[in-house]
Coordinates of C-alpha atoms in Angstrom, one line a residue:
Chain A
X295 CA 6.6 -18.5 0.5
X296 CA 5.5 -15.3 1.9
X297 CA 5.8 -12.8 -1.1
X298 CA 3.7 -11.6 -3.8
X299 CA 5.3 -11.6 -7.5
X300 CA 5.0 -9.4 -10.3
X301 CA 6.2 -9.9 -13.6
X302 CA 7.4 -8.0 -15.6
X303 CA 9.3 -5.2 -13.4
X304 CA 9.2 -2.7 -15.9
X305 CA 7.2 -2.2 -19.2
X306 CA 7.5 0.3 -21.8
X307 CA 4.2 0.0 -24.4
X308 CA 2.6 2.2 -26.8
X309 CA -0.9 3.8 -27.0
X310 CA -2.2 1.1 -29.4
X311 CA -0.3 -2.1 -27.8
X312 CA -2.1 -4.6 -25.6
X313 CA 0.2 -5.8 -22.6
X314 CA -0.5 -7.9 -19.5
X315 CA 0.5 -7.4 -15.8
X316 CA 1.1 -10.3 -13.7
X317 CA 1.2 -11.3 -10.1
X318 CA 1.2 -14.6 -8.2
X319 CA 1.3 -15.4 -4.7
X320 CA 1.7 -18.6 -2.6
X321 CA 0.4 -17.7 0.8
X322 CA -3.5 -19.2 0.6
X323 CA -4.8 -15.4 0.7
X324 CA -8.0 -15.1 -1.0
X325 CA -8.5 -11.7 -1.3
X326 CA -6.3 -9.6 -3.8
X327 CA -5.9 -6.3 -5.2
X328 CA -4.8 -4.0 -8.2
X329 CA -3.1 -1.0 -6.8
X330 CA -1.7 2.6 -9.1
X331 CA 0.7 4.5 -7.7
X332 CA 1.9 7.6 -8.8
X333 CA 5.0 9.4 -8.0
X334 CA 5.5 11.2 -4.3
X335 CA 1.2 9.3 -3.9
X336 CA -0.1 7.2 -2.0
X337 CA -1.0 3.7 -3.3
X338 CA -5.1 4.1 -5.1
X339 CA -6.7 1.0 -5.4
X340 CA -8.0 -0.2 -8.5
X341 CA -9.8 -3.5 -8.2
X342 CA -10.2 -6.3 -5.2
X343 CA -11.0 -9.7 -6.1
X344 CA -12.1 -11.7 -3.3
X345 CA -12.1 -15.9 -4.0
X346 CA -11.6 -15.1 -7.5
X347 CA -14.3 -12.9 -8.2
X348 CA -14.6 -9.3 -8.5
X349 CA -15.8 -7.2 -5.9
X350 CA -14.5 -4.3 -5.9
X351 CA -13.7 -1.8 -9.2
X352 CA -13.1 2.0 -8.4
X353 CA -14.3 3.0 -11.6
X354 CA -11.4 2.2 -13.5
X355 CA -11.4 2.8 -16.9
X356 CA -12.4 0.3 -19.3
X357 CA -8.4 -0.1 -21.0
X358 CA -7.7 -1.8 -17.6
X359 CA -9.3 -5.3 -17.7
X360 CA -8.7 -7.6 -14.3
X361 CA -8.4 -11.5 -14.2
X362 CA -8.1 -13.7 -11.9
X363 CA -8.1 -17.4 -13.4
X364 CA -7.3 -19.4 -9.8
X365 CA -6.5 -18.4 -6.2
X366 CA -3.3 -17.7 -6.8
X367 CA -3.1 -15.8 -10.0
X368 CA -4.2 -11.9 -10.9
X369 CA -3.6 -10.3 -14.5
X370 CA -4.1 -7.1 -15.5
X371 CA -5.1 -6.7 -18.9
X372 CA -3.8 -3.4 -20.6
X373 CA -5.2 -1.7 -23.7
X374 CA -4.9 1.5 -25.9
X375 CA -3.5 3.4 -22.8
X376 CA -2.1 7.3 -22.5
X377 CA 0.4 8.7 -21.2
X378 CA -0.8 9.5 -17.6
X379 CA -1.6 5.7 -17.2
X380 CA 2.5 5.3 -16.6
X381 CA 2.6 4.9 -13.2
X382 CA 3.5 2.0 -10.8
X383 CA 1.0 -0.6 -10.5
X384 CA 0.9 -2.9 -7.2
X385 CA -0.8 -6.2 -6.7
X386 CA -1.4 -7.0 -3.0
X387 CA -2.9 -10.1 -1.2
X388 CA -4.4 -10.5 2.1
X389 CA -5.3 -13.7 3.7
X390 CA -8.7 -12.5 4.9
X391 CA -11.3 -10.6 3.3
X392 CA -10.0 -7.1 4.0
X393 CA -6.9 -5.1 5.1
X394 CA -5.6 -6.8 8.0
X395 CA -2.4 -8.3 7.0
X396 CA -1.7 -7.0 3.2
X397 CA 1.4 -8.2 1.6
X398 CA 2.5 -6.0 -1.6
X399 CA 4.8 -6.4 -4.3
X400 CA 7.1 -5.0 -5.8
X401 CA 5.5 -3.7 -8.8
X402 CA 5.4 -3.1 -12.5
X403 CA 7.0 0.5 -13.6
X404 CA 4.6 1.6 -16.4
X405 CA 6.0 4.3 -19.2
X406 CA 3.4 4.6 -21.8
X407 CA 4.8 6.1 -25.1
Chain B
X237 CA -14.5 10.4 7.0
X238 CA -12.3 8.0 5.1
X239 CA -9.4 10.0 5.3
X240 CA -6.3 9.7 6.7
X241 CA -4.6 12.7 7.3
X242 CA -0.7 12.6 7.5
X243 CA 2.1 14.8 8.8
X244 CA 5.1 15.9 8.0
X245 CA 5.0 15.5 4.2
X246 CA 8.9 15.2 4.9
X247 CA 11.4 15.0 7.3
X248 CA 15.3 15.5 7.9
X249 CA 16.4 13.9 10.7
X250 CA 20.1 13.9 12.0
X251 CA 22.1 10.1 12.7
X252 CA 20.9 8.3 16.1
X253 CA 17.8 11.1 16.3
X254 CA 14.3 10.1 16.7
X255 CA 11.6 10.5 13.6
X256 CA 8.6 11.0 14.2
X257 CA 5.1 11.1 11.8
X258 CA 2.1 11.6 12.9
X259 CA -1.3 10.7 11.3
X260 CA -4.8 11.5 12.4
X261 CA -8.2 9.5 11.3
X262 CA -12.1 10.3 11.3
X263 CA -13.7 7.4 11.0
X264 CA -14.4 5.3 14.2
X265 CA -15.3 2.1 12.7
X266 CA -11.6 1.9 12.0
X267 CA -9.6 -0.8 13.9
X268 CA -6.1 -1.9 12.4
X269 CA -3.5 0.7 11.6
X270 CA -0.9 -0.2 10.0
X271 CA 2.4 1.6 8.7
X272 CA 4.1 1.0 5.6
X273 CA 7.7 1.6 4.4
X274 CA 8.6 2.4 1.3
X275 CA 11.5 2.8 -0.8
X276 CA 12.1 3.8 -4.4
X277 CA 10.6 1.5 -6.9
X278 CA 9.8 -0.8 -4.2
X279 CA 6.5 -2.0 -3.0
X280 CA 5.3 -0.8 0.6
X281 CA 6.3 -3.3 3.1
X282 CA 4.4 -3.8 6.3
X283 CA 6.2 -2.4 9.1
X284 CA 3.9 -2.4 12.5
X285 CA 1.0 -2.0 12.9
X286 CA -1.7 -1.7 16.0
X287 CA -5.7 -2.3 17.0
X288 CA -7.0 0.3 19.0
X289 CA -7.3 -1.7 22.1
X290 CA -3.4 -1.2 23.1
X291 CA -2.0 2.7 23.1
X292 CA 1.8 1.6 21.8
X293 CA 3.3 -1.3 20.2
X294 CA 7.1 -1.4 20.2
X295 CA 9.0 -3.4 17.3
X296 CA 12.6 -3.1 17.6
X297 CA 13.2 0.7 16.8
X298 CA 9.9 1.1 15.7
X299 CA 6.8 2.1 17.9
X300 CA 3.3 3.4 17.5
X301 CA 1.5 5.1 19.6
X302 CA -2.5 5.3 19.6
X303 CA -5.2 8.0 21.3
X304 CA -8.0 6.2 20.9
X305 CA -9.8 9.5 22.2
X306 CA -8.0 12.4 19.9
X307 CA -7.9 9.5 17.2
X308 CA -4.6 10.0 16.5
X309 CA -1.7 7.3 16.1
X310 CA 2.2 7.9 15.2
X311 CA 6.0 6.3 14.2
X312 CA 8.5 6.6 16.4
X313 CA 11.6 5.6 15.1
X314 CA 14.5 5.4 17.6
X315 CA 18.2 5.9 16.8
X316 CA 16.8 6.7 12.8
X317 CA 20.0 5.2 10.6
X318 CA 20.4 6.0 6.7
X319 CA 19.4 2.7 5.7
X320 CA 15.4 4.2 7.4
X321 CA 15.6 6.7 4.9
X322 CA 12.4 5.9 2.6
X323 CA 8.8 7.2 2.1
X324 CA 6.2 6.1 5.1
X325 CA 2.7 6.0 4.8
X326 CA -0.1 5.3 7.9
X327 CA -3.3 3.4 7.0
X328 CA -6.1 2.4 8.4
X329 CA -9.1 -0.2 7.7
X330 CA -11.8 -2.0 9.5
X331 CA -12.5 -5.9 9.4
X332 CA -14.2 -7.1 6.5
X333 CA -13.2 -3.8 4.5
X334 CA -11.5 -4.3 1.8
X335 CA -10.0 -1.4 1.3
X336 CA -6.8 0.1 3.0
X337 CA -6.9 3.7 3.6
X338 CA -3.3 5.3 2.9
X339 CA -2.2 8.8 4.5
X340 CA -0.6 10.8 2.3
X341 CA 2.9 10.0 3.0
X342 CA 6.1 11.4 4.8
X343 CA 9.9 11.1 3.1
X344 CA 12.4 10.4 5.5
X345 CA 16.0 11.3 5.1
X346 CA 18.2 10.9 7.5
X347 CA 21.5 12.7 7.1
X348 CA 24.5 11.4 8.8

């Protein structure tokens, strides 16, 4: 298995819902990553968690809560979110502690309502 | 010094032509570049990438070229075919950095 998994593919929420993100991969990496990507943008990263624990968080506001509850798994926890949160958000993997060798997925579209 | 600077923002290339993007980087501790491709509502997807030890790297139809000296690298892509038509984006990291450092994109069309 040599892809990374996101569920759902596309979420519609409103300002006061809670929703989660999901992404799973299968290839041993123990380093992954929360990625927002807005239109015609590059990819910003959000978060890195490296075996299981947070290590990185680029000041991302607090409606965006990470998880990471085994190797394999990474949620995103969303919260009382605006409008300019609706973007595309990424999970990536890497087998080694850094960016040689990142795998993305597809993503989650994001409309907030 | 993190950034990668990228160029064309976009590009029209004919059937069977050759695209080209160029990217340029500041920071010398970097030592993989890779290139992404894109397309729309997609996730990037690796494409090729390159340490600064070799000056090209030829996958298929793909190829990068590296100046260690000007600090440059660039995409060739030979005989460019519609189905190539998608956003690319350079990057560049160092070992043991976590983060991957995107330029700022170029979207490829080509026309047939």
């Amino acid at each position: 298995d040599t892809e990374v998994t996101q569920t759902p593919k596309h979420l519609v929420m409103g300002m006061t819902n809670k929703k989660s993100l999901k992404c799973e991969q299968h290839m041993g990496h123990r380093a992954m990553y929360w990625y927002k990507q807005k239109a015609k943008k590059p990819p910003e990263l959000m978060f890195v968690y490296s075996y299981e624990k947070l290590s990185i968080n680029e000041s991302v506001p607090s409606r965006f809560s990470p998880e990471c509850p085994n190797s394999s798994l990474l949620n995103l926890h969303l919260h009382a979110l605006q409008p300019e949160d609706s973007a595309l958000y990424l999970c990536a993997s890497s087998q080694v502690q850094g960016g040689y060798g990142y795998t993305f997925g597809s993503g989650t579209r994001l409309t907030v309502v | 010094q993190q950034q990668v600077k990228q160029s064309p923002q976009s590009l029209i290339v004919q059937k069977g032509g050759i695209s080209i993007i160029n990217c340029a980087y500041e920071n010398t501790a970097f030592d993989y570049f890779p290139w992404y491709q894109q397309f729309p509502g997609k996730g990037p997807a690796l494409l090729i990438a390159i340490r600064p030890d070799v000056s090209e790297k030829k996958e298929g139809r793909f190829t990068i070229s590296f100046n260690k000296s000007a600090k440059q690298f660039s995409l060739h892509i030979m005989d460019s075919q519609p189905g190539d038509s998608a956003t690319y984006f350079c990057a560049a990291t160092s070992f043991g950095n976590e983060k991957l450092t995107f330029g700022t994109g170029t979207r490829l069309t080509i026309i047939p």
